[in-house]
Coordinates of C-alpha atoms in Angstrom, one line a residue:
Chain A
X203 CA 25.1 -12.2 56.3
X204 CA 25.9 -9.3 54.1
X205 CA 24.2 -6.0 54.7
X206 CA 23.8 -3.1 52.5
X207 CA 24.0 0.3 54.1
X208 CA 22.1 3.1 52.4
X209 CA 21.7 6.6 53.3
X210 CA 18.1 7.7 52.9
X211 CA 16.9 11.3 53.2
X212 CA 13.6 11.3 55.1
X213 CA 12.0 14.5 56.4
X214 CA 15.3 16.3 55.8
X215 CA 17.2 14.1 58.1
X216 CA 19.7 11.6 56.9
X217 CA 19.1 8.1 58.2
X218 CA 21.0 5.0 57.7
X219 CA 18.9 2.1 56.5
X220 CA 20.2 -1.4 56.6
X221 CA 18.8 -3.6 53.9
X222 CA 19.6 -7.3 54.3
X223 CA 20.1 -9.6 51.3
X224 CA 17.1 -11.7 52.2
X225 CA 14.9 -8.6 52.4
X226 CA 16.1 -7.6 48.9
X227 CA 15.2 -11.1 47.6
X228 CA 11.9 -10.9 49.3
X229 CA 11.2 -7.5 47.8
X230 CA 12.1 -8.8 44.4
X231 CA 9.8 -11.7 44.9
X232 CA 6.9 -9.5 45.8
X233 CA 7.6 -7.1 42.9
X234 CA 7.7 -10.1 40.5
X235 CA 4.5 -11.5 42.0
X236 CA 2.7 -8.1 41.6
X237 CA 3.8 -7.9 38.0
X238 CA 2.8 -11.5 37.4
X239 CA -0.7 -10.8 38.7
X240 CA -1.0 -7.6 36.6
X241 CA 0.1 -9.4 33.5
X242 CA -2.3 -12.3 34.1
X243 CA -5.1 -9.8 34.3
X244 CA -3.9 -8.0 31.2
X245 CA -3.7 -11.4 29.3
X246 CA -7.2 -12.2 30.3
X247 CA -8.7 -9.0 29.0
X248 CA -6.6 -9.2 25.8
X249 CA -7.8 -12.7 25.1
X250 CA -11.4 -11.7 25.8
X251 CA -11.1 -8.8 23.3
X252 CA -9.5 -11.1 20.7
X253 CA -12.2 -13.7 21.0
X254 CA -15.0 -11.1 20.7
X255 CA -13.2 -9.5 17.7
X256 CA -13.1 -13.0 16.1
X257 CA -16.8 -13.4 16.6
X258 CA -17.3 -9.9 15.1
X259 CA -15.2 -10.9 12.1
X260 CA -17.4 -14.0 11.6
X261 CA -20.5 -11.8 11.9
X262 CA -19.1 -9.5 9.1
X263 CA -17.6 -12.0 6.8
X264 CA -19.9 -14.9 7.3
X265 CA -19.2 -18.3 9.0
X266 CA -18.2 -20.0 5.7
X267 CA -15.2 -17.5 5.4
X268 CA -14.0 -17.7 9.0
X269 CA -13.9 -21.2 10.3
X270 CA -11.3 -23.7 11.4
X271 CA -11.7 -25.9 8.3
X272 CA -9.8 -23.3 6.3
X273 CA -6.7 -23.5 8.3
X274 CA -3.7 -24.7 6.3
X275 CA -2.5 -28.3 7.0
X276 CA 0.3 -28.1 4.4
X277 CA 3.8 -28.2 5.8
X278 CA 5.1 -24.7 6.2
X279 CA 7.7 -22.9 8.3
X280 CA 6.5 -21.4 11.6
X281 CA 5.7 -17.7 11.6
X282 CA 6.7 -17.4 15.3
X283 CA 9.4 -19.2 17.2
X284 CA 9.9 -19.6 20.9
X285 CA 13.5 -20.0 22.2
X286 CA 14.3 -21.2 25.7
X287 CA 17.7 -20.5 27.2
X288 CA 19.0 -21.1 30.7
X289 CA 21.3 -19.1 32.9
X290 CA 24.7 -20.4 33.9
X291 CA 23.6 -22.7 36.7
X292 CA 20.5 -23.9 34.8
X293 CA 18.1 -22.8 37.4
X294 CA 16.3 -20.1 35.6
X295 CA 15.0 -20.6 32.1
X296 CA 14.5 -17.5 29.9
X297 CA 11.9 -17.3 27.1
X298 CA 12.5 -15.4 23.9
X299 CA 9.9 -14.8 21.1
X300 CA 10.9 -14.4 17.5
X301 CA 7.9 -13.1 15.7
X302 CA 7.1 -13.3 12.0
X303 CA 10.1 -15.3 11.1
X304 CA 9.8 -17.8 8.2
X305 CA 12.5 -19.6 6.2
X306 CA 12.4 -17.0 3.5
X307 CA 13.4 -14.2 6.0
X308 CA 15.9 -15.9 8.2
X309 CA 18.5 -13.3 7.4
X310 CA 16.3 -10.6 8.8
X311 CA 15.3 -12.7 11.8
X312 CA 17.8 -11.1 14.1
X313 CA 16.3 -7.7 13.3
X314 CA 12.8 -8.8 14.0
X315 CA 13.7 -10.6 17.2
X316 CA 11.8 -9.4 20.2
X317 CA 13.5 -10.1 23.5
X318 CA 11.4 -10.2 26.7
X319 CA 14.1 -9.0 29.0
X320 CA 13.9 -7.2 32.3
X321 CA 12.0 -3.9 32.1
X322 CA 15.2 -1.8 32.3
X323 CA 16.3 -3.3 29.0
X324 CA 13.0 -2.8 27.2
X325 CA 13.7 0.9 26.3
X326 CA 16.9 0.0 24.5
X327 CA 15.2 -2.7 22.6
X328 CA 12.4 -0.5 21.6
X329 CA 14.7 2.3 20.4
X330 CA 16.7 -0.2 18.3
X331 CA 13.4 -1.4 16.8
X332 CA 12.5 2.2 16.0
X333 CA 15.7 2.6 14.1
X334 CA 14.9 -0.4 11.8
X335 CA 12.9 1.8 9.5
X336 CA 9.8 1.3 7.3
X337 CA 11.2 -1.6 5.3
X338 CA 11.1 -4.0 8.3
X339 CA 7.6 -2.9 9.2
X340 CA 6.6 -3.7 5.6
X341 CA 8.1 -7.2 6.0
X342 CA 6.2 -7.7 9.3
X343 CA 3.0 -6.5 7.6
X344 CA 3.6 -9.0 4.7
X345 CA 4.1 -11.8 7.1
X346 CA 0.9 -10.8 8.9
X347 CA -1.1 -10.8 5.7
X348 CA 0.4 -14.1 4.6
X349 CA -0.7 -15.6 7.9
X350 CA -4.3 -14.4 7.5
X351 CA -4.5 -15.3 3.8
X352 CA -5.9 -18.7 4.8
X353 CA -9.2 -16.8 5.2
X354 CA -8.8 -15.0 1.9
X355 CA -7.0 -11.9 0.6
X356 CA -9.9 -9.4 1.0
X357 CA -10.6 -9.8 4.7
X358 CA -12.4 -7.5 7.1
X359 CA -10.3 -5.1 9.3
X360 CA -11.9 -6.9 12.2
X361 CA -10.0 -10.0 11.4
X362 CA -6.8 -8.0 11.3
X363 CA -7.6 -6.5 14.7
X364 CA -8.2 -10.1 16.0
X365 CA -4.7 -11.0 14.8
X366 CA -3.2 -8.1 16.6
X367 CA -5.0 -8.9 19.8
X368 CA -3.8 -12.5 19.8
X369 CA -0.3 -11.4 18.9
X370 CA -0.3 -9.1 21.9
X371 CA -1.6 -11.9 24.1
X372 CA 1.3 -14.1 22.9
X373 CA 3.8 -11.5 23.9
X374 CA 2.1 -11.1 27.3
X375 CA 2.3 -14.9 27.7
X376 CA 6.0 -14.8 27.2
X377 CA 6.4 -12.0 29.7
X378 CA 4.4 -14.0 32.1
X379 CA 6.6 -17.1 31.5
X380 CA 9.7 -15.0 32.2
X381 CA 8.2 -13.5 35.3
X382 CA 7.2 -16.9 36.6
X383 CA 10.7 -18.1 36.0
X384 CA 12.0 -15.1 37.9
X385 CA 9.5 -15.7 40.7
X386 CA 10.4 -19.3 41.1
X387 CA 14.1 -18.4 41.1
X388 CA 13.5 -15.7 43.8
X389 CA 11.4 -18.1 45.8
X390 CA 14.1 -20.8 45.8
X391 CA 16.7 -18.1 46.8
X392 CA 14.5 -17.0 49.7
X393 CA 14.0 -20.5 50.8
X394 CA 17.8 -21.0 50.7
X395 CA 18.3 -17.9 52.8
X396 CA 15.8 -19.0 55.4
X397 CA 17.3 -22.4 55.7
X398 CA 20.8 -20.8 56.0
X399 CA 19.4 -18.6 58.8
X400 CA 18.0 -21.6 60.6
X401 CA 21.3 -23.3 60.5
Chain N
X254 CA -48.0 -3.8 -17.6
X255 CA -46.8 -2.0 -14.4
X256 CA -49.7 -1.2 -12.1
X257 CA -51.9 -4.1 -13.2
X258 CA -50.2 -6.9 -11.4
X259 CA -53.2 -7.1 -9.1
X260 CA -55.2 -8.6 -11.9
X261 CA -53.0 -11.6 -12.6
X262 CA -50.3 -12.0 -9.9
X263 CA -52.5 -14.1 -7.6
X264 CA -53.1 -16.8 -10.2
X265 CA -49.6 -18.2 -9.8
X266 CA -48.0 -16.2 -7.0
X267 CA -50.9 -15.5 -4.6
X268 CA -50.5 -18.6 -2.4
X269 CA -46.7 -18.2 -2.0
X270 CA -46.9 -14.5 -1.4
X271 CA -49.3 -15.3 1.5
X272 CA -46.9 -18.0 2.7
X273 CA -43.9 -15.6 2.7
X274 CA -45.9 -12.9 4.5
X275 CA -46.8 -15.5 7.1
X276 CA -43.1 -16.4 7.5
X277 CA -42.3 -12.7 7.8
X278 CA -44.6 -12.3 10.8
X279 CA -42.7 -15.1 12.5
X280 CA -39.4 -13.1 12.5
X281 CA -38.2 -12.2 16.0
X282 CA -39.4 -8.9 17.5
X283 CA -37.6 -6.4 19.7
X284 CA -39.2 -8.1 22.8
X285 CA -37.7 -11.4 21.7
X286 CA -34.3 -9.9 21.3
X287 CA -34.5 -8.2 24.7
X288 CA -35.2 -11.5 26.3
X289 CA -32.4 -13.2 24.4
X290 CA -29.9 -10.5 25.4
X291 CA -30.6 -11.2 29.1
X292 CA -29.8 -14.9 28.9
X293 CA -27.0 -16.1 31.0
X294 CA -26.2 -19.4 29.2
X295 CA -26.8 -20.9 25.7
X296 CA -29.4 -23.2 27.3
X297 CA -31.4 -20.1 28.3
X298 CA -31.2 -19.0 24.7
X299 CA -32.5 -22.4 23.6
X300 CA -35.3 -22.1 26.1
X301 CA -36.3 -18.7 24.8
X302 CA -36.1 -19.8 21.2
X303 CA -38.3 -22.8 22.0
X304 CA -41.3 -20.4 22.0
X305 CA -40.4 -19.2 18.5
X306 CA -40.4 -20.9 15.1
X307 CA -36.9 -22.2 15.8
X308 CA -38.3 -24.3 18.7
X309 CA -38.8 -27.6 16.8
X310 CA -35.2 -27.3 15.4
X311 CA -33.5 -26.9 18.7
X312 CA -35.6 -28.9 21.1
X313 CA -33.7 -32.2 20.5
X314 CA -30.2 -30.7 20.8
X315 CA -28.4 -32.0 23.9
X316 CA -26.6 -29.8 26.4
X317 CA -24.0 -28.3 26.4
X318 CA -24.9 -26.3 23.3
X319 CA -22.4 -24.6 21.1
X320 CA -23.0 -21.4 19.1
X321 CA -22.3 -23.1 15.8
X322 CA -25.1 -25.6 16.7
X323 CA -27.6 -22.8 17.2
X324 CA -26.7 -21.2 13.9
X325 CA -26.9 -24.6 12.0
X326 CA -30.3 -25.4 13.4
X327 CA -31.7 -22.0 12.8
X328 CA -30.3 -22.2 9.2
X329 CA -32.3 -25.4 8.7
X330 CA -35.5 -23.5 9.4
X331 CA -34.6 -21.1 6.6
X332 CA -33.7 -24.0 4.3
X333 CA -37.1 -25.7 5.0
X334 CA -39.0 -22.5 4.3
X335 CA -37.1 -22.0 1.1
X336 CA -37.6 -25.5 -0.2
X337 CA -41.3 -25.4 0.5
X338 CA -41.6 -22.2 -1.5
X339 CA -39.4 -23.5 -4.3
X340 CA -41.4 -26.8 -4.8
X341 CA -44.6 -24.8 -4.9
X342 CA -43.4 -22.2 -7.3
X343 CA -43.9 -22.0 -11.1
X344 CA -42.0 -20.0 -13.6
X345 CA -40.7 -17.3 -13.4
X346 CA -40.9 -17.3 -9.6
X347 CA -39.0 -20.6 -9.4
X348 CA -36.1 -19.2 -11.4
X349 CA -36.2 -16.1 -9.2
X350 CA -36.0 -18.2 -6.1
X351 CA -33.1 -20.2 -7.5
X352 CA -31.2 -17.0 -8.2
X353 CA -31.4 -16.1 -4.5
X354 CA -29.2 -19.2 -3.7
X355 CA -26.4 -18.6 -6.2
X356 CA -24.5 -16.4 -3.8
X357 CA -24.3 -19.3 -1.3
X358 CA -23.3 -21.6 -4.2
X359 CA -20.3 -19.4 -4.9
X360 CA -19.4 -19.3 -1.3
X361 CA -19.5 -23.1 -1.1
X362 CA -17.4 -23.5 -4.2
X363 CA -14.7 -21.1 -2.8
X364 CA -14.8 -22.9 0.5
X365 CA -14.2 -26.3 -1.1
X366 CA -11.5 -25.0 -3.4
X367 CA -9.7 -23.1 -0.6
X368 CA -10.0 -26.0 1.8
X369 CA -8.6 -28.4 -0.7
X370 CA -5.7 -26.1 -1.4
X371 CA -5.0 -26.3 2.3
X372 CA -5.1 -30.1 2.2
X373 CA -8.3 -30.3 4.3
X374 CA -10.6 -33.4 4.2
X375 CA -13.4 -32.9 1.7
X376 CA -16.1 -34.4 4.1
X377 CA -15.1 -31.9 6.7
X378 CA -15.5 -29.1 4.2
X379 CA -18.8 -30.3 3.0
X380 CA -20.2 -30.2 6.5
X381 CA -19.3 -26.5 6.6
X382 CA -21.0 -25.6 3.3
X383 CA -24.3 -23.6 3.4
X384 CA -27.2 -26.0 2.7
X385 CA -28.8 -23.5 0.3
X386 CA -25.7 -23.6 -1.9
X387 CA -25.3 -27.3 -2.4
X388 CA -25.4 -29.0 -5.7
X389 CA -24.8 -32.6 -6.8
X390 CA -21.2 -32.6 -8.0
X391 CA -19.8 -30.3 -5.3
X392 CA -17.5 -32.9 -3.8
X393 CA -15.8 -33.2 -7.2
X394 CA -14.4 -29.7 -6.9
X395 CA -11.6 -31.1 -4.8
X396 CA -10.1 -32.7 -7.9
X397 CA -9.5 -29.5 -9.9
X398 CA -6.0 -28.0 -9.9
X399 CA -6.8 -24.8 -11.8
X400 CA -9.9 -22.8 -12.9
X401 CA -10.0 -24.3 -16.3
X402 CA -10.4 -27.8 -14.7
X403 CA -12.8 -26.4 -12.2
X404 CA -15.1 -25.2 -15.0
X405 CA -14.6 -28.2 -17.3
X406 CA -15.0 -31.0 -14.7
X407 CA -17.7 -29.6 -12.4
X408 CA -19.1 -26.1 -12.9
X409 CA -20.0 -26.4 -16.5
X410 CA -23.2 -28.3 -15.5
X411 CA -24.2 -25.9 -12.7
X412 CA -26.0 -22.6 -12.7
X413 CA -22.6 -20.8 -12.1
X414 CA -21.3 -21.9 -15.6
X415 CA -22.3 -18.6 -17.4
X416 CA -20.4 -16.6 -14.8
X417 CA -17.1 -18.4 -15.4
X418 CA -15.7 -17.4 -18.8
X419 CA -14.7 -14.0 -17.3
X420 CA -12.2 -15.6 -14.9
X421 CA -10.9 -18.7 -16.5
X422 CA -7.1 -19.1 -16.5
X423 CA -4.9 -22.2 -16.5
X424 CA -2.7 -20.9 -13.7
X425 CA -2.7 -23.0 -10.5
X426 CA -5.1 -21.9 -7.9
X427 CA -3.7 -19.8 -5.0
X428 CA -5.2 -17.5 -2.4
X429 CA -5.2 -14.4 -4.6
X430 CA -6.6 -16.1 -7.7
X431 CA -9.3 -17.7 -5.5
X432 CA -10.3 -14.3 -4.0
X433 CA -10.5 -12.7 -7.5
X434 CA -12.5 -15.7 -8.7
X435 CA -14.9 -15.3 -5.8
X436 CA -15.5 -11.6 -6.4
X437 CA -15.6 -12.0 -10.2
X438 CA -18.2 -14.7 -9.9
X439 CA -20.3 -12.7 -7.5
X440 CA -20.1 -9.6 -9.7
X441 CA -21.3 -11.7 -12.7
X442 CA -24.1 -13.2 -10.6
X443 CA -25.4 -9.9 -9.4
X444 CA -25.4 -8.4 -12.9
X445 CA -27.2 -11.5 -14.2
X446 CA -29.8 -11.3 -11.4
X447 CA -30.3 -7.6 -12.1
X448 CA -30.9 -8.2 -15.8
X449 CA -33.3 -11.0 -15.0
X450 CA -35.3 -8.8 -12.6
X451 CA -35.4 -6.0 -15.3
X452 CA -36.8 -8.5 -17.7
X453 CA -39.6 -9.4 -15.3
X454 CA -40.6 -5.8 -15.2
X455 CA -43.3 -4.2 -13.0
X456 CA -43.0 -3.8 -9.3
X457 CA -40.5 -6.7 -9.1
X458 CA -38.0 -4.8 -11.4
X459 CA -38.5 -1.5 -9.5
X460 CA -38.0 -2.9 -6.0
X461 CA -35.3 -5.5 -6.8
X462 CA -33.3 -2.9 -8.8
X463 CA -33.1 -0.8 -5.6
X464 CA -32.2 -3.8 -3.4
X465 CA -29.6 -5.2 -5.8
X466 CA -28.1 -1.8 -6.4
X467 CA -27.6 -1.4 -2.7
X468 CA -26.0 -4.9 -2.6
X469 CA -23.6 -3.9 -5.4
X470 CA -22.7 -0.6 -3.8
X471 CA -22.1 -2.3 -0.4
X472 CA -19.8 -4.9 -2.1
X473 CA -17.9 -2.1 -3.8
X474 CA -17.3 -0.3 -0.4
X475 CA -16.3 -3.6 1.3
X476 CA -13.9 -4.6 -1.5
X477 CA -12.3 -1.2 -1.3
X478 CA -11.9 -1.2 2.5
X479 CA -10.7 -4.8 2.6
X480 CA -8.2 -4.4 -0.2
X481 CA -6.5 -1.4 1.5
X482 CA -2.9 -2.4 2.3
X483 CA -3.1 -5.6 0.2
X484 CA -1.4 -6.6 -3.1
X485 CA -4.6 -6.1 -5.1
X486 CA -3.9 -3.4 -7.7
X487 CA -6.2 -0.5 -8.4
X488 CA -7.1 -2.0 -11.8
X489 CA -7.9 -5.3 -10.3
X490 CA -10.0 -3.7 -7.6
X491 CA -11.9 -1.7 -10.3
X492 CA -12.6 -4.9 -12.2
X493 CA -14.4 -6.4 -9.2
X494 CA -17.0 -3.7 -8.9
X495 CA -20.4 -4.5 -10.5
X496 CA -21.5 -2.5 -13.5
X497 CA -24.7 -1.1 -11.9
X498 CA -25.7 0.7 -8.7
X499 CA -25.5 4.2 -7.5
X500 CA -21.7 4.3 -7.6
X501 CA -21.5 3.2 -11.2
X502 CA -19.5 4.5 -13.0
X503 CA -18.0 7.7 -11.4
X504 CA -18.1 6.5 -7.8
X505 CA -16.2 3.4 -8.8
X506 CA -13.5 5.4 -10.4
X507 CA -13.1 7.3 -7.1
X508 CA -13.3 4.2 -4.9
X509 CA -10.7 2.4 -7.0
X510 CA -8.0 4.9 -5.9
X511 CA -8.9 5.2 -2.2
X512 CA -6.1 4.3 0.2
X513 CA -7.8 4.7 3.6
X514 CA -11.3 4.7 5.2
X515 CA -11.6 8.5 5.3
X516 CA -11.2 8.7 1.5
X517 CA -13.9 6.0 1.1
X518 CA -16.1 8.1 3.4
X519 CA -15.5 11.2 1.3
X520 CA -16.6 9.3 -1.8
X521 CA -19.8 7.9 -0.1
X522 CA -20.8 11.2 1.3
X523 CA -21.4 12.6 -2.2
X524 CA -24.3 10.2 -2.5
X525 CA -27.3 11.3 -0.3
X526 CA -28.7 7.8 0.3
X527 CA -25.4 6.8 1.9
X528 CA -24.7 9.9 3.9
X529 CA -26.8 8.6 6.8
X530 CA -24.6 5.5 7.0
X531 CA -21.4 7.4 7.6
X532 CA -23.1 10.0 9.7
X533 CA -23.3 7.3 12.4
X534 CA -19.5 6.8 12.3
X535 CA -16.6 8.9 13.6
X536 CA -13.7 9.7 11.3
X537 CA -11.2 6.9 10.8
X538 CA -13.6 4.3 12.3
X539 CA -14.7 1.3 10.3
X540 CA -15.6 -1.2 13.0
X541 CA -19.3 -0.1 13.0
X542 CA -19.6 0.2 9.2
X543 CA -20.9 -3.3 8.8
X544 CA -23.7 -2.8 11.3
X545 CA -24.6 0.5 9.6
X546 CA -24.8 -1.3 6.3
X547 CA -26.9 -4.1 7.8
X548 CA -29.3 -1.6 9.3
X549 CA -29.8 0.1 6.0
X550 CA -30.3 -3.2 4.3
X551 CA -32.9 -4.3 6.8
X552 CA -34.8 -1.0 6.4
X553 CA -34.9 -1.5 2.6
X554 CA -36.0 -5.1 2.9
X555 CA -38.8 -4.3 5.4
X556 CA -40.1 -1.6 3.0
X557 CA -40.4 -4.3 0.2
X558 CA -43.3 -5.8 2.2
X559 CA -45.2 -2.5 1.9
X560 CA -46.2 -3.3 -1.7
X561 CA -48.0 -6.3 -3.0
X562 CA -47.9 -8.5 -6.1
X563 CA -44.2 -8.7 -6.7
X564 CA -41.4 -11.2 -6.1
X565 CA -39.1 -8.9 -4.1
X566 CA -40.8 -10.1 -0.9
X567 CA -39.2 -13.5 -1.3
X568 CA -35.8 -12.0 -1.6
X569 CA -36.4 -9.7 1.3
X570 CA -37.7 -12.5 3.5
X571 CA -34.6 -14.6 2.8
X572 CA -32.3 -11.7 3.6
X573 CA -34.2 -10.8 6.8
X574 CA -34.0 -14.4 8.0
X575 CA -30.2 -14.4 7.3
X576 CA -29.9 -11.2 9.3
X577 CA -31.9 -12.8 12.1
X578 CA -29.5 -15.8 12.1
X579 CA -26.5 -13.4 12.2
X580 CA -28.1 -11.7 15.2
X581 CA -28.6 -15.0 17.0
X582 CA -25.0 -16.0 16.3
X583 CA -23.8 -12.7 17.8
X584 CA -26.0 -12.9 20.9
X585 CA -24.9 -16.5 21.4
X586 CA -21.2 -15.6 21.1
X587 CA -21.6 -12.7 23.6
X588 CA -23.4 -15.0 26.1
X589 CA -20.9 -17.8 25.6
X590 CA -18.0 -15.4 26.1
X591 CA -19.7 -13.7 29.1
X592 CA -19.6 -10.3 27.3
X593 CA -23.3 -9.4 27.3
X594 CA -22.4 -5.7 27.6
X595 CA -21.2 -5.9 23.9
X596 CA -24.4 -7.5 22.6
X597 CA -25.8 -4.3 21.2
X598 CA -22.6 -3.6 19.2
X599 CA -23.9 -5.8 16.3
X600 CA -27.5 -6.8 16.8
X601 CA -29.8 -5.2 14.1
X602 CA -33.4 -5.1 15.1
X603 CA -35.7 -6.0 12.3
X604 CA -39.0 -4.6 13.7

């Protein structure tokens, strides 16, 4: 069993703390579980807000302008794509969302790609997104308007707010899926460690 | 002659004015809304509404109820009231009552055309149409490919025909052209209704001018706010504003160039009747603007009942009922989504 020795400064005295691998995995599992529960709660409140905003949009615009019979059944490219990749041993799937990507903008799809990676990578992703400039935000806005145009061109700001809420909920769902994948992977690793210990 | 309607109005309009005032007394009160806002389920709402004029329309609906079912059944009550008044009315009241439904007709036409463009089934679309806006050949709308065909095949024989020549093109229909068609038709309808009321004269002309002017101004503000950030040009936006109302013509020139809600606010605050609307909102906020407009509209429609011997009471009653149905829809949605704390965000009390 490998051990990690760390020097920790506590009350001015240096103490040596031995962290075992299985403790590390257990801590990772508990952290992931905590994040999973927080995100589930966040998803629930985002969806509640989205549904209420949709009701508010129906109140403002009228039920004949906002209803399911206006949704487009014509064949068209998906505005958002979900990519699933696996790690080397195929035990942990990873989910990636590509938002506002249609066939006309495939060349820009790599720029608009939003990767739900571990938190330590999110800052680098956000900074690269900030460097993209106004033109890409215009493209995203155009795609958003195109998506909502099934309800008409002159739509209430409440309907646009609804779209943003559900978009945020979708991103949260992907984060939850990745966390769940990480949870299950940590859990199986823990189980393996426990069985190895018994042996 | 204005001021002498009392001598002749009751000959043809007395019975129906009494009927509509009776219907007005059946509108839900604040106590009714307080009871409804405390309901836990849609079945509770149905139980509370059973003691109102909506009772007979909801009593046979099985559980579990849906919010759209409540709205549909309450709308049937409005339709029955309207049809009773229409079949008893003589000219010019019958024409006046028909004018009230042309807005719904325009909405139904746009619904069918948009749904057909999106390859939806016509029967499914017809079920979603407002019953007050139905006409015989409405299902044939699905055949048209452009506005010229729309007019030639179907709408030439409907009351909307006079409103069409302003927006006829041979281009294929798409989302933008349908939106422009909707707003152009509504503009032409409002202007025609306004001219008709002016011709009637007397108290009807005076009160309806105020109500229709408010409607035109509200539409101008909504078109402006909803077109911010879209591909609609300033010229196209300007063309959608009606040629009457408090904002006409100088307010329209200013609204046409607005790029955000604060600029719209700056325009509206120059007009005293609308200062109170934006006084309720904070800067940059537009979410509560709809409620503020509805409150102002309800206030004006309630005032219409303070005077006798005019047709505006019929228009006011129809609009107040529609507001009541909107309130019921909102309360039902809040109850169904377990968000009763948000009920008062959009409910507009009528009394």
